[in-house]
Amino acid sequence: MPKGYRAIGHHHMASAGHALAARAADDILEAGGNAADAGVAGGLVLGVVQGDLVNVAGVAPIMVREPDGTATTIDGLGGWPAALDPTLFMREHGGQIPLGILRTVIPAAPAAWIEALARFGTMSFAEVAAPAITLARDGFAMHWLKHKLIAAHEADYNKWPQNAAIYLPGGRPPATGAKFVQTDLAASLQYMADCESGAAGDRAGGLAAARAAFYEGDIAAAIVRFHEAEGGLMSAADLANYRVEIGKPLPARFAGGTVLCSGAYCQGPFLGEVMQLLDGFEWRGIERGSAVYYHRLIECVKLAFADREAVLGDPNFVDVPVETLLSEAYTRERLKAFDPESASPDMPAPGIGTAGKAGDGTGGATHGDTSYIAVVDSGGLAFSATPSDVSYNSPVIPGTGLVPSSRGSASWADPSHPSGVAPGKRPRLTPNPAIWVGPEGHAMPFGTPGGDVQIQTMAQVLLNRVVYGMDLQDAIEAPRVASYSFPSSFAPHESYPGLVRAEKRIPESVRAELSALGHTVEVWEEFTYLAGTFCAVEMRADGGLEGGADPRRASGTAGR
């Protein structure tokens, strides 16, 4: 695969999981918007052009860092409907959360995007939604990966006629390059924009009207009507009462700087734990891409994910001891479990909480949903967001083009698990946008899709860029590994003890050394979308901006 373009600008920059989203963000910036306006515009476009991976009615965790260093998180994640019986899935579904309408949680993305606009933006919803509406209404060219993923889930799309009508036009997956149109989705976004335009009062009132159009207006009515008819759980009160949660990032130490991590409403604290564990090693003299490099990374991920399995759940319902997890004392103690000569054969014991059950993998399941967008504007406002939720495991609400968040698949059916189901409780969320702040104070919003691979990808690229001094694009394109030696965050929560997948570009000799250390190494293709799709915008020491976009998917940068 050819080397990606090194994008450098001196005014503003966007990087996103699809090039059309980066272009939309750039258009908003050129029109006078700031990074929040542009990030929301690009995020909405991701829900259109990557609707197999991101849903406009899905999740959208966001992090924003202002020029003075103040940083804010928006959880962008809804909880289970109030009508949920916590014993339902254990009692009636064999301990599984089934495909379909019962895995629906309150859709949070629209509220999150509008909250970001209200707090940090300058434009109207109609202005920032215009690129997404145009692409949904007029269509865009089908990307090869979107074609591949729709084809892989053709049987799932065919479970619901309304899903098949959109994603299998003519009864088959759209060919690569074919025009893909989503008329109903365009109409839903236009309805929100029209409600804003018709509202009396100021900009804030208009944004509130756009939000109400989704959560209290015709869209909400369609969602509730469909749930009532099809045995779902969502009520009008669930939607009308929903509010995003605002917080502060969790700082983690790394290489003399700080990684601003998302809170415990997602797996963000465990990105912080991984980075602090890696920061505990001496890297001088260790070759980048060597077996030692990968072994350290893999084993630190296992240590952190054992803790994740033991304690992570909605912090409004369970105690997630983030202060302890990210303390220097705990990092030192946890590193004592690292063995430089041998791989842990399974998920190790946690350093805190009660050990989870690793289980046995029975197949090759991976989860590649989600996308990402980063934007930095000329004033230094930095925006980082990781929208998600797929369109093939739950039904489209007829006439809307929307699949309300199926993130319930990342809960555990057993209510006793830290991430077990309960009314109002948020599922485990793998998307975790972050911002790196270097010792000199320059910020770099960054993130990736990839489910449980996300943190692993983020850690490898930060190592490459910050510790080894690689150019951003080279750091992104360097070959990666991923561990699967822990329960997946997604039902049925399969685990593959000892399994490591490695891109084929990693030399065979290095893979052999990893095997000798006890890792079970399987080989990916040379560049695989399953290894994550890292995007970032870095503030440079010379005052410029550098965008990096991962060639493993449809990513792109735009700016000047």
PDB file of C-alpha atoms in Angstrom, residues 1 34 49 57 74 78 113 171 192 200 219 232 291 323 342 346 358-359 372 381-382 408 464 472-473 487 493 500 503:
ATOM      1  CA  MET A   1       0.000   0.000   0.000  1.00  0.00           C
ATOM      2  CA  ASN A  34     -14.549  26.828  14.484  1.00  0.00           C
ATOM      3  CA  VAL A  49     -20.978   7.912   4.460  1.00  0.00           C
ATOM      4  CA  ALA A  57     -28.754   7.924  16.094  1.00  0.00           C
ATOM      5  CA  ILE A  74     -19.402  14.813  26.560  1.00  0.00           C
ATOM      6  CA  GLY A  78     -27.402   6.552  26.399  1.00  0.00           C
ATOM      7  CA  TRP A 113     -23.459  16.828  18.710  1.00  0.00           C
ATOM      8  CA  GLY A 171     -31.448  -6.991  -3.386  1.00  0.00           C
ATOM      9  CA  MET A 192     -34.271  18.716  12.658  1.00  0.00           C
ATOM     10  CA  ALA A 200     -38.394  31.725  17.808  1.00  0.00           C
ATOM     11  CA  ILE A 219     -38.576  11.230  15.128  1.00  0.00           C
ATOM     12  CA  GLY A 232     -39.162  -3.003  22.136  1.00  0.00           C
ATOM     13  CA  ALA A 291       9.730  -8.470  19.787  1.00  0.00           C
ATOM     14  CA  GLU A 323      -7.878   7.599  40.972  1.00  0.00           C
ATOM     15  CA  SER A 342       7.131 -14.966  29.107  1.00  0.00           C
ATOM     16  CA  ASP A 346      -4.548 -15.945  29.489  1.00  0.00           C
ATOM     17  CA  ALA A 358     -11.960 -15.004  30.461  1.00  0.00           C
ATOM     18  CA  GLY A 359     -13.843 -17.773  28.665  1.00  0.00           C
ATOM     19  CA  TYR A 372     -13.338   9.093  14.299  1.00  0.00           C
ATOM     20  CA  LEU A 381      -9.554  24.848  19.791  1.00  0.00           C
ATOM     21  CA  ALA A 382      -9.128  21.056  19.544  1.00  0.00           C
ATOM     22  CA  GLY A 408     -26.706  -2.674  24.361  1.00  0.00           C
ATOM     23  CA  ASN A 464       5.891   5.566  17.621  1.00  0.00           C
ATOM     24  CA  LEU A 472       2.938  11.350  12.431  1.00  0.00           C
ATOM     25  CA  GLN A 473       1.984   9.643   9.166  1.00  0.00           C
ATOM     26  CA  PRO A 487     -13.446 -11.067  26.988  1.00  0.00           C
ATOM     27  CA  HIS A 493     -18.029 -11.630  24.921  1.00  0.00           C
ATOM     28  CA  VAL A 500      -2.104 -12.042  19.138  1.00  0.00           C
ATOM     29  CA  GLU A 503       0.146  -7.466  10.420  1.00  0.00           C
TER      30      GLU A 503
END
